[in-house]
XYZ file of C-alpha atoms in Angstrom:
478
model
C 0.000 0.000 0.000
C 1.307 3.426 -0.798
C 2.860 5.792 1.968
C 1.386 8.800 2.614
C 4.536 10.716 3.046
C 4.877 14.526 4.756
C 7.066 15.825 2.268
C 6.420 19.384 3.198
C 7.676 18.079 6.982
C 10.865 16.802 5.659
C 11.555 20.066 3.294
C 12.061 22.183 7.032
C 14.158 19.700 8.706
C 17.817 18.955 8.336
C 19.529 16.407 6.848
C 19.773 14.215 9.764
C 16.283 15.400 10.827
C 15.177 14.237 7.270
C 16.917 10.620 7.405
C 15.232 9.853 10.796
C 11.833 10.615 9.611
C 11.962 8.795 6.721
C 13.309 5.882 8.340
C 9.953 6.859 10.514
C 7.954 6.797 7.910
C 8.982 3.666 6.488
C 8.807 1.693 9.523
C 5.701 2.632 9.690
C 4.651 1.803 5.883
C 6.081 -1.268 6.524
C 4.169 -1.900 9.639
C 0.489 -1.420 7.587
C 1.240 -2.744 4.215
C 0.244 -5.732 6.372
C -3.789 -4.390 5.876
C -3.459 -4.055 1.899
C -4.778 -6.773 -0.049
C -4.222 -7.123 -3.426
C -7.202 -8.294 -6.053
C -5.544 -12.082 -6.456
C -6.218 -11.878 -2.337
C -9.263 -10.588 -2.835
C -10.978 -13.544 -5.090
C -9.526 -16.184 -2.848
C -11.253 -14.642 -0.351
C -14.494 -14.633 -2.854
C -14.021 -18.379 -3.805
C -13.831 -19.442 0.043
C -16.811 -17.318 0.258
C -18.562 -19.089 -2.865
C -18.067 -22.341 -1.545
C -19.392 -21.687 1.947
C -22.823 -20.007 0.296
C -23.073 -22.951 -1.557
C -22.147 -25.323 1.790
C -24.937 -22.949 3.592
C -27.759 -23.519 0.834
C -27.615 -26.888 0.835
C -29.178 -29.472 3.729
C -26.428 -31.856 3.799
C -23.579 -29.219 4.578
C -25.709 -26.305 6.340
C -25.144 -26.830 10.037
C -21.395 -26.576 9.215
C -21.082 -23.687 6.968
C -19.754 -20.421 8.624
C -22.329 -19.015 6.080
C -25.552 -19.787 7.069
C -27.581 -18.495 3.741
C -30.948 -18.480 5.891
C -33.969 -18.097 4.049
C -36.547 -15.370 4.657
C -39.475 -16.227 3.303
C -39.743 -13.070 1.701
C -41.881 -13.405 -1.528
C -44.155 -10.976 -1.109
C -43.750 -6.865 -1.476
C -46.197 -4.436 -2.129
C -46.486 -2.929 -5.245
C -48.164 0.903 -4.595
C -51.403 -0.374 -4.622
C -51.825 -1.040 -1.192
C -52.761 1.795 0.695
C -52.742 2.825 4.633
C -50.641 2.881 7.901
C -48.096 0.091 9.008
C -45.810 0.625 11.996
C -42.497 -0.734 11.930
C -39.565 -1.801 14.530
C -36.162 -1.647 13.854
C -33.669 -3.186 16.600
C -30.473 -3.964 15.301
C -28.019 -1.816 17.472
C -27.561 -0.025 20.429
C -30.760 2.647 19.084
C -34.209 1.214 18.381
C -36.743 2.681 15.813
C -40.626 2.749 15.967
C -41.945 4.004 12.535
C -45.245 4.830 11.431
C -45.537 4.753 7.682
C -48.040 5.508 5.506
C -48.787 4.389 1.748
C -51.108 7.324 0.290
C -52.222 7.773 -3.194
C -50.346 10.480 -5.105
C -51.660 11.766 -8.296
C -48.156 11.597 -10.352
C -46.847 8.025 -9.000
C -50.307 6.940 -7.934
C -49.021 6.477 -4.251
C -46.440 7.626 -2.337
C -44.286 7.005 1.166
C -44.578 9.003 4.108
C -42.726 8.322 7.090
C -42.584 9.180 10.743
C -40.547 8.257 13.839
C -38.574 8.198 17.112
C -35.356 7.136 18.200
C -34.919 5.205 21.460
C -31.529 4.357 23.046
C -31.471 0.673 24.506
C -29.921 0.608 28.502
C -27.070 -1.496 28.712
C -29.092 -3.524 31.651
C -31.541 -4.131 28.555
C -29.161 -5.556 26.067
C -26.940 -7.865 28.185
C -29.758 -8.849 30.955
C -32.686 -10.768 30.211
C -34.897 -11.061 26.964
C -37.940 -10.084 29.021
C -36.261 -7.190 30.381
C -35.548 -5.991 26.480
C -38.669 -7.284 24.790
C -40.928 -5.558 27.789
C -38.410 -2.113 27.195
C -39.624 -2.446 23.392
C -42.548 -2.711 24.323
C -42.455 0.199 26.725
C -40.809 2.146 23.433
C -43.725 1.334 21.134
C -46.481 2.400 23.796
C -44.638 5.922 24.221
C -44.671 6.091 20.391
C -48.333 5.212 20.221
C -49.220 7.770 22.493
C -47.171 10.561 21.226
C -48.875 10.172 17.939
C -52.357 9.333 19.082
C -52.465 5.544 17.801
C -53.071 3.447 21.109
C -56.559 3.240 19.924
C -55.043 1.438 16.383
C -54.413 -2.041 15.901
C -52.011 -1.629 12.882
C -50.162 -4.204 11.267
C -46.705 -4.164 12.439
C -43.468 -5.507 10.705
C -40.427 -5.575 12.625
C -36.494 -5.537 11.639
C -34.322 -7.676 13.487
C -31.015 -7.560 13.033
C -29.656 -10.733 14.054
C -29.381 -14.351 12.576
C -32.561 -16.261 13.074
C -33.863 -19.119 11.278
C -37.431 -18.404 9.670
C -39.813 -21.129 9.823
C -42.138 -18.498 8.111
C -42.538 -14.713 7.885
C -43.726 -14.157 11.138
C -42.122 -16.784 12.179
C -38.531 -17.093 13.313
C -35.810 -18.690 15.963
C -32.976 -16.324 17.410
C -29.715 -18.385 17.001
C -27.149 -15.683 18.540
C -27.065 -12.312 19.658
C -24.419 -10.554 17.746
C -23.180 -6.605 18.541
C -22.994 -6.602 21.899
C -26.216 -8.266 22.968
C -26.575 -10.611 25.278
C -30.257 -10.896 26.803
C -30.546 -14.471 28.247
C -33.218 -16.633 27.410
C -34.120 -15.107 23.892
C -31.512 -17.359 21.433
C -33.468 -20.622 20.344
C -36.831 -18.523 20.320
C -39.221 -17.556 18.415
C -38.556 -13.325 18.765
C -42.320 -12.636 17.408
C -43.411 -14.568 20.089
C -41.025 -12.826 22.761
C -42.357 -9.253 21.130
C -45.936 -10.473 21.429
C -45.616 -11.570 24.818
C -44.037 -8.432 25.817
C -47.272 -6.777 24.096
C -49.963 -8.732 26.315
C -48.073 -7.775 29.449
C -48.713 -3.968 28.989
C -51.958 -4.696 27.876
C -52.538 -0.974 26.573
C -52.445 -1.408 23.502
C -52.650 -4.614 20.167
C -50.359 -5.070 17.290
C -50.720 -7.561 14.653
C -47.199 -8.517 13.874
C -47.290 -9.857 10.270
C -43.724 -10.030 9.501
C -39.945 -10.318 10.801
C -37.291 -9.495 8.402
C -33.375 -8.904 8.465
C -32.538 -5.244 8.054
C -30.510 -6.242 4.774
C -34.098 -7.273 3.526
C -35.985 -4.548 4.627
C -33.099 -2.532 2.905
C -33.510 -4.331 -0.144
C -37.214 -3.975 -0.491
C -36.994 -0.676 0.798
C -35.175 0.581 -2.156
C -36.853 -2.239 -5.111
C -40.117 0.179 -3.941
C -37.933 2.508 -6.026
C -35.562 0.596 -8.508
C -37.252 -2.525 -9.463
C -33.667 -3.757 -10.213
C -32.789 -3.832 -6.650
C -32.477 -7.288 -5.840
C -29.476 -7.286 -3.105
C -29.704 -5.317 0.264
C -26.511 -4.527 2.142
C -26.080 -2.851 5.633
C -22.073 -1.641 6.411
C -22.567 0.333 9.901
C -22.661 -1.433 13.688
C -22.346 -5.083 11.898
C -22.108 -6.476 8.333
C -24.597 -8.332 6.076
C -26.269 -9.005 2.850
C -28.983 -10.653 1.189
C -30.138 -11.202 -1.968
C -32.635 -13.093 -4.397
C -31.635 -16.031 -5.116
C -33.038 -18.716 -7.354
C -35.938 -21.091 -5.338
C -34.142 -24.161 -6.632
C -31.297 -23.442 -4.548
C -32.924 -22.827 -1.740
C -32.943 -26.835 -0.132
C -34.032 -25.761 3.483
C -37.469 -24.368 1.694
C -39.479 -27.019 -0.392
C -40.437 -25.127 -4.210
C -38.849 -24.829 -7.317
C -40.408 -22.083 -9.072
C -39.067 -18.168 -8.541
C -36.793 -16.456 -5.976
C -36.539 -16.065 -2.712
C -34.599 -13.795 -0.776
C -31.756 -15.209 1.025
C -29.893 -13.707 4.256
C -26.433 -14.383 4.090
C -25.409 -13.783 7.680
C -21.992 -13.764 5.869
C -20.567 -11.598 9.021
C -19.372 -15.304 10.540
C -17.437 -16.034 7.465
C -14.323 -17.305 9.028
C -15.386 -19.490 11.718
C -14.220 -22.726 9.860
C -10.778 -21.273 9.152
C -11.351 -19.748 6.012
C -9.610 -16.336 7.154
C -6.714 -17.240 9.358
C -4.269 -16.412 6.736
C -5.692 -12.624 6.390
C -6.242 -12.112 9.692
C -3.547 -9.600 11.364
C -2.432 -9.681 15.240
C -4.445 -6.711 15.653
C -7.699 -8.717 14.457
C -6.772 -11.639 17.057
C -6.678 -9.175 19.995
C -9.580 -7.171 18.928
C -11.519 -10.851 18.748
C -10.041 -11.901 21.925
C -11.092 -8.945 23.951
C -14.649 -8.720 22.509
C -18.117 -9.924 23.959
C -18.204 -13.043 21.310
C -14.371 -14.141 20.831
C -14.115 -16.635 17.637
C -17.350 -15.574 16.158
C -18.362 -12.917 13.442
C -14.248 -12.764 11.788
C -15.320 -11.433 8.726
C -17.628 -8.480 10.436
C -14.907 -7.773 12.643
C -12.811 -7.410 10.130
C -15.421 -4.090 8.633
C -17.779 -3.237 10.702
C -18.081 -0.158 12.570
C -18.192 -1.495 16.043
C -14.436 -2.920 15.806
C -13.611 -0.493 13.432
C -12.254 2.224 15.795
C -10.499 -0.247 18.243
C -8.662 -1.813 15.455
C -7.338 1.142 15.076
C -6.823 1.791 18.411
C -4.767 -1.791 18.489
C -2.682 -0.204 15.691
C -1.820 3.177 16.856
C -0.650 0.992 20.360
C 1.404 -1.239 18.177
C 3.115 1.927 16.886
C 3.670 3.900 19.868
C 5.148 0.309 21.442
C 7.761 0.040 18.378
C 8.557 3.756 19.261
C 6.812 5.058 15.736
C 4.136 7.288 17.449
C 3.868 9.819 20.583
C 7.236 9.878 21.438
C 6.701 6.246 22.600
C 4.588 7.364 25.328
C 0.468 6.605 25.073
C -2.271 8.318 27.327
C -4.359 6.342 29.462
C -7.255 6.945 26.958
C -5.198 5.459 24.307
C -4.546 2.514 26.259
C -8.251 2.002 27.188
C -10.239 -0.548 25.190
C -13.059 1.130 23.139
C -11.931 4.438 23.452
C -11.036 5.073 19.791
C -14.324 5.297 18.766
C -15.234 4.623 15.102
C -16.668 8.165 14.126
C -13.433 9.310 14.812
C -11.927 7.275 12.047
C -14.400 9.035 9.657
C -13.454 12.717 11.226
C -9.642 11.798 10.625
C -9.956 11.098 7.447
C -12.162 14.379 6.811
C -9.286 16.368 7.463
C -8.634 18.439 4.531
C -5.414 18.747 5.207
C -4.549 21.238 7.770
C -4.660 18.305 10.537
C -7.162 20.577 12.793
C -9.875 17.483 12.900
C -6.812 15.441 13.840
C -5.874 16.962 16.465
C -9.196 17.318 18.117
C -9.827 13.202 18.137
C -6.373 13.255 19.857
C -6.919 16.060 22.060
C -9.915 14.169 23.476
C -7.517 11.197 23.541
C -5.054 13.165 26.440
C -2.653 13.590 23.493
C -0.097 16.237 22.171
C 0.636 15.381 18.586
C 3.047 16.891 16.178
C 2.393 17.202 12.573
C 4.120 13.603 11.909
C 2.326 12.089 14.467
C -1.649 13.061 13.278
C 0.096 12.285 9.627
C 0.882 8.611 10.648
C -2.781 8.023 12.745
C -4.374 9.038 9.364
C -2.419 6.680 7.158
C -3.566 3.997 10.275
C -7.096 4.598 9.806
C -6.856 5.015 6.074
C -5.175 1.526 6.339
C -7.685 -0.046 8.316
C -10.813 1.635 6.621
C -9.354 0.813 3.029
C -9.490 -3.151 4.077
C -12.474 -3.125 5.551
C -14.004 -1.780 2.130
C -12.273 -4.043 -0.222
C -13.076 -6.750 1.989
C -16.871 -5.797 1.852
C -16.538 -5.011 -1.300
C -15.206 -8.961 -2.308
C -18.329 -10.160 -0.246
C -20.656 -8.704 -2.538
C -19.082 -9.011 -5.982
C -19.332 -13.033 -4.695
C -23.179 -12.370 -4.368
C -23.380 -10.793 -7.393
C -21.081 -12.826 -9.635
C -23.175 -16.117 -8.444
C -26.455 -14.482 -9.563
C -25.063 -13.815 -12.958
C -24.089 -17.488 -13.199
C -26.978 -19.188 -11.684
C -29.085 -16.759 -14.398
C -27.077 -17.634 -17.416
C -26.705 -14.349 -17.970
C -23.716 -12.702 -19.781
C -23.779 -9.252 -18.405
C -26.324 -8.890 -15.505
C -27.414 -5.203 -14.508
C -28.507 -5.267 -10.984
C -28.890 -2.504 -8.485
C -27.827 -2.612 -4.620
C -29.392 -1.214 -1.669
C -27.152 -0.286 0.838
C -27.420 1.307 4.416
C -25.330 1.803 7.590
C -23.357 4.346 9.266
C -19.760 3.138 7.726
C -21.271 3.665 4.500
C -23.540 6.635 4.784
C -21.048 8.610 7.008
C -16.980 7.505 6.521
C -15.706 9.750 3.847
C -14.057 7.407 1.415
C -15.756 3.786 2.248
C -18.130 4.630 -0.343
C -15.469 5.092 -3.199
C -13.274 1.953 -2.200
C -16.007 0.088 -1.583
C -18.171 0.315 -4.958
C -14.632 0.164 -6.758
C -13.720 -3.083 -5.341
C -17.301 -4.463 -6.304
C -17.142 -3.622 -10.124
C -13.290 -4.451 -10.158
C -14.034 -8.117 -8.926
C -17.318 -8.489 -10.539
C -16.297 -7.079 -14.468
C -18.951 -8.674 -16.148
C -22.236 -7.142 -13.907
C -23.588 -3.517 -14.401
C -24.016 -2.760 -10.741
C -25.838 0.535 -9.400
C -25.718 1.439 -6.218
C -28.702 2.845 -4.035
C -28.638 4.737 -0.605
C -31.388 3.304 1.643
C -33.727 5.892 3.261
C -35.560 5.007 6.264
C -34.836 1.769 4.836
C -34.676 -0.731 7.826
C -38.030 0.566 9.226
C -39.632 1.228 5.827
C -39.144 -1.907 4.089
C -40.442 -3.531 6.763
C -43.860 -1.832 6.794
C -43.893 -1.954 3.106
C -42.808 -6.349 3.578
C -46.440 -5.596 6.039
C -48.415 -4.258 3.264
C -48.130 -6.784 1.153
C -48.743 -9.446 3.433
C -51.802 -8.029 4.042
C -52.588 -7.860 -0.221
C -51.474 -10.636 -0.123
C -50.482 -9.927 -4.166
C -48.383 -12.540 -5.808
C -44.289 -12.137 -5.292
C -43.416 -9.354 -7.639
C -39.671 -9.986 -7.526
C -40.076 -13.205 -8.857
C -40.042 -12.292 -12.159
């Protein structure tokens, strides 16, 4: 990987000055070259990937693959037609979502979306204590939401993102197989979660939902953003975790019984890695960042982009550097040595800089640090190093998708649109770039688009709810 080199530094030192900060500089090169991977890395990292999508489609190999391909049971969308108010859940990080969306006719589309909503921050005791302590906080959530707007007296049909690998047994249906991001609620993994939020419901007994459907955030992504691009036929989420789905071909689905059309398919490709398939890309600062976190050995390939490791990797670099005597003077503040204190919107507010290092030195300033112009040079490059990865990485994930839905089609050049959502890629400065380059570098033969989910978590879902309740044929099975 190129060095990022201070020239304009060097030009007001002296000669010896100048010798000792290259020799800096290309210790430190030398130090995160280790993060750059090259595109004949990259597809053996898709064809591992390949083979363990195939391994998690099929019944024989599933329980073994570190890629679960889950299916959804999502066949039905609505179309425009279907008109009237849906409220929608999102929980799939540390903030959950109650939405109230309605579908109203509009004289130049013939309907249009209209959206409302309120953000609730989950308490730690919620995530990590019991699954009726979070499921009755929900709850607690949707009744303030209700009242706020009016709707306790309502019973609207309800669809509900969940961001965490379940096994459907139907739409409204499906088993919690492990928390992921930081959750930990006992007693909620090998339930059904409709059944925990319903349950949760008839407690408070002040109000009825009719929960019609449970879907992935990738899907309601997906379906989200089809409502606008009916070539949209892969959702992808790059913020707290890492995922994708797609629609993939009903024949290949063996855990659901049918031949005819698509289905869509949730990857849960975040554990990629758990049978070994990464240990030769994964650094020493991926192993401690693993090791220290709430779900060691699980979820490698997330880990590896995600923005909740994000800004500790870094943090694990930038220790690494000031250990080898590369960074600080050798000397680290007691923030820097505190896990989880690099957070990951810093990474994105480095890498903003334009230059004059101002931004810099405010993430280190909070960090107890005094930097010189070197120093916030050489924590860029580290972030730039780990961000960069992380993209290409994501960005070899989905060309896999995409590449195997050409194939499976028989189609020479497929054009296919992708909706995407998530903080890393709505808010990092340069993920975006990196990551959509990767994609069309590894996948030459697709014309891929790229769309930026709205509302999309919470929207899709309400839109998954309204056409349940058309019940209208599958309109991406075309």
């Amino acid at each position: 990987m190129p060095c990022v080199t201070p020239c304009r530094m060097m030009k007001m030192k002296g000669p010896k000055s100048c010798s000792s900060i290259l020799g800096r500089i290309l210790r430190v090169d030398q130090i995160l070259s280790d993060f750059w991977l090259d595109t004949d890395e990259l597809t053996e990292v898709m064809r591992r990937m390949q083979r363990e999508m195939d391994r998690g489609l099929c019944v024989v190999t599933h329980d073994q693959a570190s890629i679960k391909m889950l299916p959804t049971y999502v066949c039905l969308t609505a179309d425009g037609s279907e008109v009237g108010e849906f409220l929608a859940l999102d929980l799939g990080g540390t903030n959950f979502r109650v939405m109230l969306v309605k579908v109203v006719e509009d004289e130049k589309r013939g309907w249009k979306v209209e959206t409302r909503h309120q953000v609730y921050s989950i308490p730690e005791e919620a995530m990590t204590g019991t699954a009726q302590m979070l499921f009755d906080y929900i709850a607690e959530c949707i009744a303030d939401f209700l009242s706020n707007n009016h709707l306790k007296h309502k019973k609207l049909p309800l669809g509900f993102t969940f961001s965490f690998p379940v096994r459907h047994e139907d739409l409204d249906k499906g088993i919690l197989l492990n928390w992921t991001k930081g959750f930990k609620a006992a007693g909620a993994e090998g339930n059904n979660v409709v059944s925990l939020l319903q349950d949760a419901i008839k407690r408070r007994g002040d109000f009825e939902m009719d929960v019609v459907a449970m879907v992935n955030d990738t899907v309601a992504t997906m379906i989200s953003c089809y409502y606008d691009d009916r070539s949209c036929e892969v959702g992808v989420i790059v913020g707290t975790g890492c995922n994708a789905c797609y629609m993939e071909e009903m024949g290949r689905v063996e855990l659901v019984e049918g031949e005819e059309g698509r289905m869509c398919v949730n990857t849960e490709w975040g554990a990629f890695g758990a049978n070994g398939e990464l240990e030769d890309f994964r650094l020493e600062y991926d192993r401690r960042v693993d090791k220290t976190s709430l779900n060691p050995g699980q979820q490698l390939y997330e880990k590896l982009i995600s923005g909740k490791y994000m800004g500790e990797l870094v943090r694990v670099v930038l220790m690494k550097l000031v250990s080898q005597g590369l960074l600080f003077r050798g000397r680290a503040s007691e923030q820097l040595k505190t896990r989880g204190s690099f957070e990951t919107h810093f990474v994105s507010q480095i890498e903003s800089d334009t230059g004059d290092r101002q931004q810099i030195c405010k993430v280190l300033s909070r960090l107890g640090l005094s930097a010189s112009e070197l120093d916030c040079d050489i924590v860029r490059l580290a972030c730039e190093s780990v961000s960069t990865r992380a993209a290409r990485l994501c960005g070899a994930g989905l060309a896999s998708i995409i590449n195997r839905m050409r194939e499976r089609r028989g189609q020479e050049k497929l054009k296919i649109a992708v909706g995407v959502d998530g903080s890393v890629y709505k808010l990092h400065p340069c993920f975006q770039e990196k990551f959509h380059k990767a994609v069309r570098e590894l996948a030459p033969s697709c014309d891929i688009s790229f769309v930026q989910s709205e509302e999309g978590s919470g929207r899709g879902a309400a839109l998954i709810s309204a056409g349940v309740c058309k019940t209208v044929p599958c309109i991406l099975n075309k």
